[in-house]
Coordinates of C-alpha atoms in Angstrom, one line a residue:
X1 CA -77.1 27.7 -79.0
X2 CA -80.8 26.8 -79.9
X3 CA -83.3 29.6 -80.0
X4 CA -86.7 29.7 -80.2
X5 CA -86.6 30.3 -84.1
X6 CA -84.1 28.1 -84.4
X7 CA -86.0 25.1 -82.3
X8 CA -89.1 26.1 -84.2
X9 CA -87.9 25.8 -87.3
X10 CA -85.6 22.2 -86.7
X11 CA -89.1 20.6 -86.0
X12 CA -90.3 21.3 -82.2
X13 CA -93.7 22.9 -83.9
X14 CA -92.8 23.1 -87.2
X15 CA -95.0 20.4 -89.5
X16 CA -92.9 20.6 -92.6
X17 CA -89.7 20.0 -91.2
X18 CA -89.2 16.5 -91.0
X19 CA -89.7 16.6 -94.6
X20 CA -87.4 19.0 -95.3
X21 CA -84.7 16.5 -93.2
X22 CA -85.6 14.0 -96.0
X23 CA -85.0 16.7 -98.9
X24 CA -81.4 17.3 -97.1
X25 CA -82.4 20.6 -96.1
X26 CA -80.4 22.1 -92.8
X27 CA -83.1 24.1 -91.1
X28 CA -81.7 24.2 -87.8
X29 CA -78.1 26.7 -89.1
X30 CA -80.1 28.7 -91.3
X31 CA -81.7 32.5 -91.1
X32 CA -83.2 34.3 -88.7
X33 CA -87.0 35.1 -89.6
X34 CA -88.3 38.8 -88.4
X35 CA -92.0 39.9 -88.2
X36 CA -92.7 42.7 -91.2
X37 CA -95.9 43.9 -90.8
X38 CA -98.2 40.9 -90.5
X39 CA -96.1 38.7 -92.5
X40 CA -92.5 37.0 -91.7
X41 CA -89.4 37.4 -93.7
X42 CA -86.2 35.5 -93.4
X43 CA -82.8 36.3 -95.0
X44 CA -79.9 34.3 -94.8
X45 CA -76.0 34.9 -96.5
X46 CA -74.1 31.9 -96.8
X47 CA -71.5 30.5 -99.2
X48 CA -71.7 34.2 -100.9
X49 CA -75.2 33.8 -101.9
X50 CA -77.3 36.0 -99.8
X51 CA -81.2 34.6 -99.5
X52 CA -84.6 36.7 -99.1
X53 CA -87.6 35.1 -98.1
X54 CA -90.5 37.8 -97.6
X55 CA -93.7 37.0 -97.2
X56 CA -94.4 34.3 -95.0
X57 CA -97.4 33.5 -92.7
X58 CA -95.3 32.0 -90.3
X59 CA -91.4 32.2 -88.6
X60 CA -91.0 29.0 -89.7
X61 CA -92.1 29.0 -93.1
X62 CA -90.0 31.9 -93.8
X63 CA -86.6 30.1 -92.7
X64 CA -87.4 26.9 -94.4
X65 CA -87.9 28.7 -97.3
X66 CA -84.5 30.3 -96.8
X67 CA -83.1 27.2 -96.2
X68 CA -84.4 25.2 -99.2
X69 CA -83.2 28.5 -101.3
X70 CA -80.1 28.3 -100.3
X71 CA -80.1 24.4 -100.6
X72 CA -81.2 25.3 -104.5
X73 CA -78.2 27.5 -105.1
X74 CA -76.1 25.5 -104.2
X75 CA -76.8 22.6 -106.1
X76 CA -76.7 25.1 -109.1
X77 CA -73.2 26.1 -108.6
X78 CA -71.1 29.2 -108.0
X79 CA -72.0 32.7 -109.1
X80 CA -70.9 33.6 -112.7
X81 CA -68.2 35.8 -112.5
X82 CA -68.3 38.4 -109.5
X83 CA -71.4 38.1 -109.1
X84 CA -74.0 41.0 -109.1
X85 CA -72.4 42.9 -105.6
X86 CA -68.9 43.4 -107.6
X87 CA -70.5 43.6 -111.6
X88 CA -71.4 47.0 -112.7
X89 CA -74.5 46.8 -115.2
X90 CA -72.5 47.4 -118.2
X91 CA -70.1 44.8 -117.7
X92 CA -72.9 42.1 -117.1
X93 CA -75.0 43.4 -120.4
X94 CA -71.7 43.0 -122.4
X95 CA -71.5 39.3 -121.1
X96 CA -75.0 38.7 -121.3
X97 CA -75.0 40.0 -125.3
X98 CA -71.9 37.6 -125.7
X99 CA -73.9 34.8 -124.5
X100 CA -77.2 35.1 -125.7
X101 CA -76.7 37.2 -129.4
X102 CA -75.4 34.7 -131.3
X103 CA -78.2 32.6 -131.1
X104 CA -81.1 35.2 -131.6
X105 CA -82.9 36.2 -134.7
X106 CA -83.4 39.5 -133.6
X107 CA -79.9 40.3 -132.6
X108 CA -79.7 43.2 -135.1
X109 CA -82.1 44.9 -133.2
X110 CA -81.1 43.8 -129.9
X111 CA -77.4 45.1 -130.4
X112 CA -78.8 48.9 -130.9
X113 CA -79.7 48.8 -127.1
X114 CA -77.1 47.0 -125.7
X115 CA -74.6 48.9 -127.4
X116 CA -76.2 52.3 -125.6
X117 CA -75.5 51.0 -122.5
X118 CA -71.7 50.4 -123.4
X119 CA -71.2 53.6 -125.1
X120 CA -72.3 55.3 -122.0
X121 CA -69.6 53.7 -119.9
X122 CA -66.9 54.2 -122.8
X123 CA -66.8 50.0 -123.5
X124 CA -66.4 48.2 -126.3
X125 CA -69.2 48.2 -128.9
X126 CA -70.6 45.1 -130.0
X127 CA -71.6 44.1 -133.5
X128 CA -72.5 40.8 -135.0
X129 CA -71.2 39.3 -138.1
X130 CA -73.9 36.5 -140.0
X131 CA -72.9 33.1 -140.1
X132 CA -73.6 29.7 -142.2
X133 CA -74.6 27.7 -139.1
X134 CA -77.9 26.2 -138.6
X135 CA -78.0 26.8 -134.8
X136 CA -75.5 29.7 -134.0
X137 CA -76.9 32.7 -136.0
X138 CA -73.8 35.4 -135.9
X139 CA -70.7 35.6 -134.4
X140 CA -70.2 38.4 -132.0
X141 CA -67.2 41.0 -132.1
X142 CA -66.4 44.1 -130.5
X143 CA -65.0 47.9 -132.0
X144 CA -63.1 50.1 -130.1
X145 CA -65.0 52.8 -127.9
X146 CA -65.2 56.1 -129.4
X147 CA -66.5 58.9 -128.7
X148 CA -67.6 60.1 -132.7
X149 CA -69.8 57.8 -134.3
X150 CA -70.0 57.6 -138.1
X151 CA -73.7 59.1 -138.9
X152 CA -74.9 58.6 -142.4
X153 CA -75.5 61.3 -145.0
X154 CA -79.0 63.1 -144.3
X155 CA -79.1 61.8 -140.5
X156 CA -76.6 64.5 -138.7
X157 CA -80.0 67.2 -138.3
X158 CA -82.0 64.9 -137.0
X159 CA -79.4 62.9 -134.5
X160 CA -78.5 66.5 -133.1
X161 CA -82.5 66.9 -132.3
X162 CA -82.8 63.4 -131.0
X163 CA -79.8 64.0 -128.5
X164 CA -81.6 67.3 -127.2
X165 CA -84.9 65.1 -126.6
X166 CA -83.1 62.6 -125.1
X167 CA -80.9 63.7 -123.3
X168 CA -82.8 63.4 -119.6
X169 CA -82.9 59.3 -120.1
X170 CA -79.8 59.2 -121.5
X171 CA -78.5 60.1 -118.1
X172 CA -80.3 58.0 -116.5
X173 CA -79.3 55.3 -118.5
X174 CA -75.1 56.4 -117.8
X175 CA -76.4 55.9 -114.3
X176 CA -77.4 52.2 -114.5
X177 CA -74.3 51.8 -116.9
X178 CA -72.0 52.1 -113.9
X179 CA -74.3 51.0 -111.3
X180 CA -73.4 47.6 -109.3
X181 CA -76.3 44.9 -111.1
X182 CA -77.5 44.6 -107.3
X183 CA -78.1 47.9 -106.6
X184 CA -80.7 48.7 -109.1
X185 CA -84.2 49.0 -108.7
X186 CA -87.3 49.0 -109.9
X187 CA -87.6 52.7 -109.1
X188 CA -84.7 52.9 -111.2
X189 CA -86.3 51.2 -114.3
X190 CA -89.4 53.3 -113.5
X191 CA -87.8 56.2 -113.7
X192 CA -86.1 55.3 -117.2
X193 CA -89.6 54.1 -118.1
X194 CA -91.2 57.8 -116.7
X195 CA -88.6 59.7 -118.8
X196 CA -88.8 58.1 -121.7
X197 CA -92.4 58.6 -122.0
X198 CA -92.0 62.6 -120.8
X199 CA -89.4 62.3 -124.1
X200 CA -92.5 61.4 -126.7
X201 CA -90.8 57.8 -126.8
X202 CA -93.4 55.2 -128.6
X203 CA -95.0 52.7 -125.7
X204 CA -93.2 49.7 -128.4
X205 CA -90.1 51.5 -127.7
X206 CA -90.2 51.9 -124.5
X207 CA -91.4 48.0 -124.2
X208 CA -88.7 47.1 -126.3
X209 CA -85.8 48.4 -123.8
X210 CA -87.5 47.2 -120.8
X211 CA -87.6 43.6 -122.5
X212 CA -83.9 43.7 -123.0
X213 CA -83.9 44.8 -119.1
X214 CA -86.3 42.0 -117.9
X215 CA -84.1 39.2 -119.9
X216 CA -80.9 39.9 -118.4
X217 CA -82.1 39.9 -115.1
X218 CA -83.9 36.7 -115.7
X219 CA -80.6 35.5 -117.6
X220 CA -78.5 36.8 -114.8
X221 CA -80.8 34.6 -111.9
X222 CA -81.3 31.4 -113.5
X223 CA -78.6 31.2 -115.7
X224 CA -74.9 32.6 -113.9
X225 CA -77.0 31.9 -109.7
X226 CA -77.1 35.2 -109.0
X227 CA -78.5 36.0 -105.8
X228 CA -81.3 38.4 -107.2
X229 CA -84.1 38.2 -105.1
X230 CA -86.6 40.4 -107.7
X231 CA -86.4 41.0 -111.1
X232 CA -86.6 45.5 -111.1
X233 CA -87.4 45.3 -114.7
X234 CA -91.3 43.6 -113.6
X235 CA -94.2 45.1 -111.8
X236 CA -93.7 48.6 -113.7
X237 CA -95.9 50.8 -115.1
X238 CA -95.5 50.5 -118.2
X239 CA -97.9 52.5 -121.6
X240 CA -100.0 50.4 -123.5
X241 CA -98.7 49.5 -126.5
X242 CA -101.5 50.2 -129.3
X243 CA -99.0 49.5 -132.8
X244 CA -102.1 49.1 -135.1
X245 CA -101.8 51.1 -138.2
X246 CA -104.4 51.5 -141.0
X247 CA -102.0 53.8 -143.0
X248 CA -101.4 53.1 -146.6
X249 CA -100.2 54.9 -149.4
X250 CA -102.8 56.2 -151.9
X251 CA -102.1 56.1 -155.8
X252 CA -101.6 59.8 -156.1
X253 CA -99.2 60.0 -153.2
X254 CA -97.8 56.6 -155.5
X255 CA -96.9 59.1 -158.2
X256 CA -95.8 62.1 -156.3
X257 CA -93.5 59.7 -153.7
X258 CA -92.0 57.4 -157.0
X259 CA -91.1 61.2 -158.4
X260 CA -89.4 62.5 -155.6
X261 CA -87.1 59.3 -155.3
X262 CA -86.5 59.1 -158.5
X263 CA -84.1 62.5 -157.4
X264 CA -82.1 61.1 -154.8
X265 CA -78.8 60.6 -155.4
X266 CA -78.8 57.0 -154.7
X267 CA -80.2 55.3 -157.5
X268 CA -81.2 52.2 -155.7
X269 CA -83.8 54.1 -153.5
X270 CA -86.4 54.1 -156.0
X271 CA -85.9 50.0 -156.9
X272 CA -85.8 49.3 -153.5
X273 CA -88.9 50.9 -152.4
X274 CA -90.8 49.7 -154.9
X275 CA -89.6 46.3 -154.2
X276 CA -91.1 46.4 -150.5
X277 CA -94.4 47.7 -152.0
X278 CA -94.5 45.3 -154.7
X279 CA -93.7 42.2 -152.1
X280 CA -95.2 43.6 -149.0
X281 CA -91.8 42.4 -147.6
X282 CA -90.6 43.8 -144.2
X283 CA -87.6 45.8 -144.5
X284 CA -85.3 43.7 -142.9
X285 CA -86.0 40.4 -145.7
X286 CA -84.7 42.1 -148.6
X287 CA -81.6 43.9 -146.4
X288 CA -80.6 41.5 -144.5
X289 CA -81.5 37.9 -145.8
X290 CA -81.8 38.0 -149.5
X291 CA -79.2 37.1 -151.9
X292 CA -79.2 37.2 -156.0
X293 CA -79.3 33.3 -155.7
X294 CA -82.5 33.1 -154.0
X295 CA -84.2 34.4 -156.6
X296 CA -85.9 32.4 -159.1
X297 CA -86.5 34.3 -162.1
X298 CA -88.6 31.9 -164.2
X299 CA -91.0 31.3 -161.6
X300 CA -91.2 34.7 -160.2
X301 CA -90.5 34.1 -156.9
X302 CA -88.0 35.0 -154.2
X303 CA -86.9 32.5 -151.3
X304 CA -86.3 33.7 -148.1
X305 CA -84.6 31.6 -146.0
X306 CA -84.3 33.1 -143.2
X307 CA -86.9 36.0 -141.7
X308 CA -88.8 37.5 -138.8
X309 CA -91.1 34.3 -139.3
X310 CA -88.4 31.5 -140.9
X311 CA -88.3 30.9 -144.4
X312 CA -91.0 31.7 -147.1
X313 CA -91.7 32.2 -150.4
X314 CA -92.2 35.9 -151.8
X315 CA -94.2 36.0 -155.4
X316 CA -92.8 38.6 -157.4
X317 CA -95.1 40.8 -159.3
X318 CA -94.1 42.3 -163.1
X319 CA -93.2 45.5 -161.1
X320 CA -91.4 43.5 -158.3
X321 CA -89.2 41.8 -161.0
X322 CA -88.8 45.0 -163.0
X323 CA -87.6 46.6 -159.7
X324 CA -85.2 43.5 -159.3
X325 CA -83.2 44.2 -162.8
X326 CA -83.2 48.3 -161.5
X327 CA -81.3 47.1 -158.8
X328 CA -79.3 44.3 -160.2
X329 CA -78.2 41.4 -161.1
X330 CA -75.3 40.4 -159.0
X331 CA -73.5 37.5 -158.2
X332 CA -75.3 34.5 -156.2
X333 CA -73.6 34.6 -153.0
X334 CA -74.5 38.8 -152.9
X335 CA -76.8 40.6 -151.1
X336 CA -79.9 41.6 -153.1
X337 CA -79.4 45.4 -151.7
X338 CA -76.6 47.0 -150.3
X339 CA -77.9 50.3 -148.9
X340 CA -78.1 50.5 -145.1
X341 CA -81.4 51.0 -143.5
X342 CA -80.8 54.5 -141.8
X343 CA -79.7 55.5 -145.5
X344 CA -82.8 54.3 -146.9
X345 CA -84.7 56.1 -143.9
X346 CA -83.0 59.4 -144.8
X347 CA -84.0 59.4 -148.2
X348 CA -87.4 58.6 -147.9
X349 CA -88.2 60.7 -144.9
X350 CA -86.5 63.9 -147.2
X351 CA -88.8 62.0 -150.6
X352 CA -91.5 62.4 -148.7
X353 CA -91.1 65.9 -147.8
X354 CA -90.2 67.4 -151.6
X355 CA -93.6 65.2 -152.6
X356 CA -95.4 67.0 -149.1
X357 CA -96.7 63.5 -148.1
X358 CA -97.3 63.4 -144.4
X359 CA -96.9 60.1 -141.7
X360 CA -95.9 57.7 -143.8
X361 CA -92.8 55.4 -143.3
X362 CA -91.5 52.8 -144.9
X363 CA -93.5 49.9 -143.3
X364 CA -96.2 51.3 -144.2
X365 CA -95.3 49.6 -147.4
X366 CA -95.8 46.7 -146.5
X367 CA -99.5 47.8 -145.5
X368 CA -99.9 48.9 -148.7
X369 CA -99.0 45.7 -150.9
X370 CA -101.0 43.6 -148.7
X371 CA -103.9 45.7 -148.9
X372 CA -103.7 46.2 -152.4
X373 CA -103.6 42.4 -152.7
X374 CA -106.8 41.7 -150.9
X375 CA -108.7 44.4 -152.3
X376 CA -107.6 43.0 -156.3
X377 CA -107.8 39.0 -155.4
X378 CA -110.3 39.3 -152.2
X379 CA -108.1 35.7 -151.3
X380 CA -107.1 36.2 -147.6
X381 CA -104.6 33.0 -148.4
X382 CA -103.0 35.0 -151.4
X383 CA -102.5 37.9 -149.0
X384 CA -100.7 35.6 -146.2
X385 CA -98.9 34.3 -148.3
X386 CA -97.7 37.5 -149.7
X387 CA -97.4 38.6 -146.4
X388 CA -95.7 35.4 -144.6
X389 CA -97.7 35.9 -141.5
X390 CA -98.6 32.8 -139.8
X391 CA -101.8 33.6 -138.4
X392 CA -105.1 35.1 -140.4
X393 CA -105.2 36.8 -136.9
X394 CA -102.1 38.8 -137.3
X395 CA -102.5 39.2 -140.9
X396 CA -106.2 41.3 -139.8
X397 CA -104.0 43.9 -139.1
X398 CA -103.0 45.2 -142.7

């Protein structure tokens, strides 16, 4: 049976059909275009991929478009899996980590979200495990779900009081845990965005979890052909993220701070922290990428080869390399420091309360050294280099 739409679109008054006959496109089997407002819209479901075409100027445009879509998918292959319609949001971020942690720098951090998400629908946890290889960064493993989680000393106060704040996104979040990938919308991003800023979250935060949000979705559509027509983690209204900070650490607060580590119970604290001053290094470099073999004692300097920004050099001060022998030596292959980053957190935040200094955390270190390096050598170069960043721009910052 040939309609209207249907004779339209194979060419009776249709410009761009011939050419679409050359491209292999079927035009004449393909969707039904409806008027929305003063545009057209087409959708068409074939072969399990279901097509939307909105926004058209004419009925014709909007079923080619379908058409050639559809044409597109196909040539891509089969949906990944179940596909969004049958793949609950959990599920998909658990394959999506699988697939894309191994390879990322950041996967640390990324891990921390994902694994919310997977605690909330009683999955699997992820973590990832360094490896030697050039191109794939860690391996990926799961833990069993459970419902306690191991907190470090000096965190249970304060993860009791982050709960309580939190607790209005985190059900939002078991919501699009178990929701069908297809299903959600942007209004239900927005509304995880909306909460999070009611909850006091940080605009980087909230950016940060709407990135992870806004990958997968892309991931999910060009990588597995998943018929989404819209990516729900775009077009939001998002804070402006404003992560400047001029806060550094006077020489009186020095004294007070260097005090009031010097009682925790960890000896390392005190090492450690001076060690970021000293180098300006971002918590992370020393934690999670140093080992005893990189450094070089004679000519006081301490390779990273792996960081935020690749590889670089770190000069060590007299203080940096007296801060090295608190801490160590070990052997070669071990990590320079072996103290977790939430334990380090916890001592400092309660340092910094027996020495009654206020809003300052630990990167602020790195402010510190860097600034304290520019105003002794007034060399911007020294400073980058201290500092590793690859732009004068960026470095402005500190």
């Amino acid at each position: 049976v040939v309609t209207p739409a249907t004779a339209d679109a194979a060419g009776t008054n249709n410009p761009q059909a011939p050419a679409a006959r050359k491209r292999g496109v079927r035009t004449n089997a393909a969707a039904k275009a409806v008027l929305v407002g003063k545009t057209w819209t087409a959708r068409l479901r074939r072969s399990g991929h279901d097509v939307y075409e909105p926004g058209h100027p004419t009925r014709a445009a909007a079923e080619l478009a379908a058409a050639e879509e559809l044409a597109r998918r196909k040539a891509v292959g089969e949906p990944y899996g179940k596909g969004p319609k049958e793949t609950n949001f959990a599920h998909a971020l658990r394959d999506y980590a699988k697939a894309k942690l191994p390879y990322m720098k950041g996967a640390k951090q990324e891990i921390s979200r994902i694994n919310v998400y997977l605690r909330l629908a009683k999955m699997p946890t992820i973590k990832v495990v360094p490896t030697d290889g050039k191109h794939v960064l860690f391996k990926v493993e799961f833990e069993e779900w459970t419902d306690e989680r191991t907190v470090p000393n000096g965190l249970h106060e304060h993860r009791k009081k982050l709960a309580v704040k939190t607790a209005n996104s985190m059900r939002l979040r078991a919501a699009l845990a178990t929701k069908r990938v297809a299903n959600i919308s942007r209004y239900d991003i927005q509304q995880l965005v909306n909460k999070m800023r009611d909850e006091g979250s940080e605009a980087a935060t909230i950016g940060l979890e709407r990135s992870l949000l806004r990958a997968f979705f892309n991931y999910a559509h060009k990588k597995w052909s998943w018929d989404l027509p819209d990516n729900p983690a775009t077009g939001l209204d998002m804070p402006t993220i404003n992560n400047s900070r001029e806060r550094v650490m006077s020489e009186e607060e020095q004294v007070r701070l260097d005090e009031a580590l010097s009682e925790c119970h960890n000896s390392l604290v005190l090492p450690v922290m001076t060690l970021l001053r000293e180098t300006a290094m971002r918590a992370s470099e020393p934690l999670d990428h140093a080992t005893w073999g990189d450094v070089n004692w004679e000519g006081c300097i301490l390779k990273l080869r792996d960081s935020k920004t690749s590889g670089r050099d770190v000069p060590l001060s007299p203080a940096a390399l007296q801060a090295l022998r608190d801490i160590g030596p070990g052997e070669p292959h071990e990590k320079i420091v072996k103290v977790t980053y939430e334990s380090l957190r916890a001592a400092w935040r309660r340092a910094c309360e027996r020495a009654k200094v206020e809003d300052l955390n630990i990167h602020d270190l790195r402010h510190t050294g860097a600034t304290r390096m520019a105003l002794k050598t007034a060399n911007i170069f020294l400073v980058q280099a201290l500092t590793g960043h690859k732009t004068l721009a960026m470095l402005k910052r500190y």
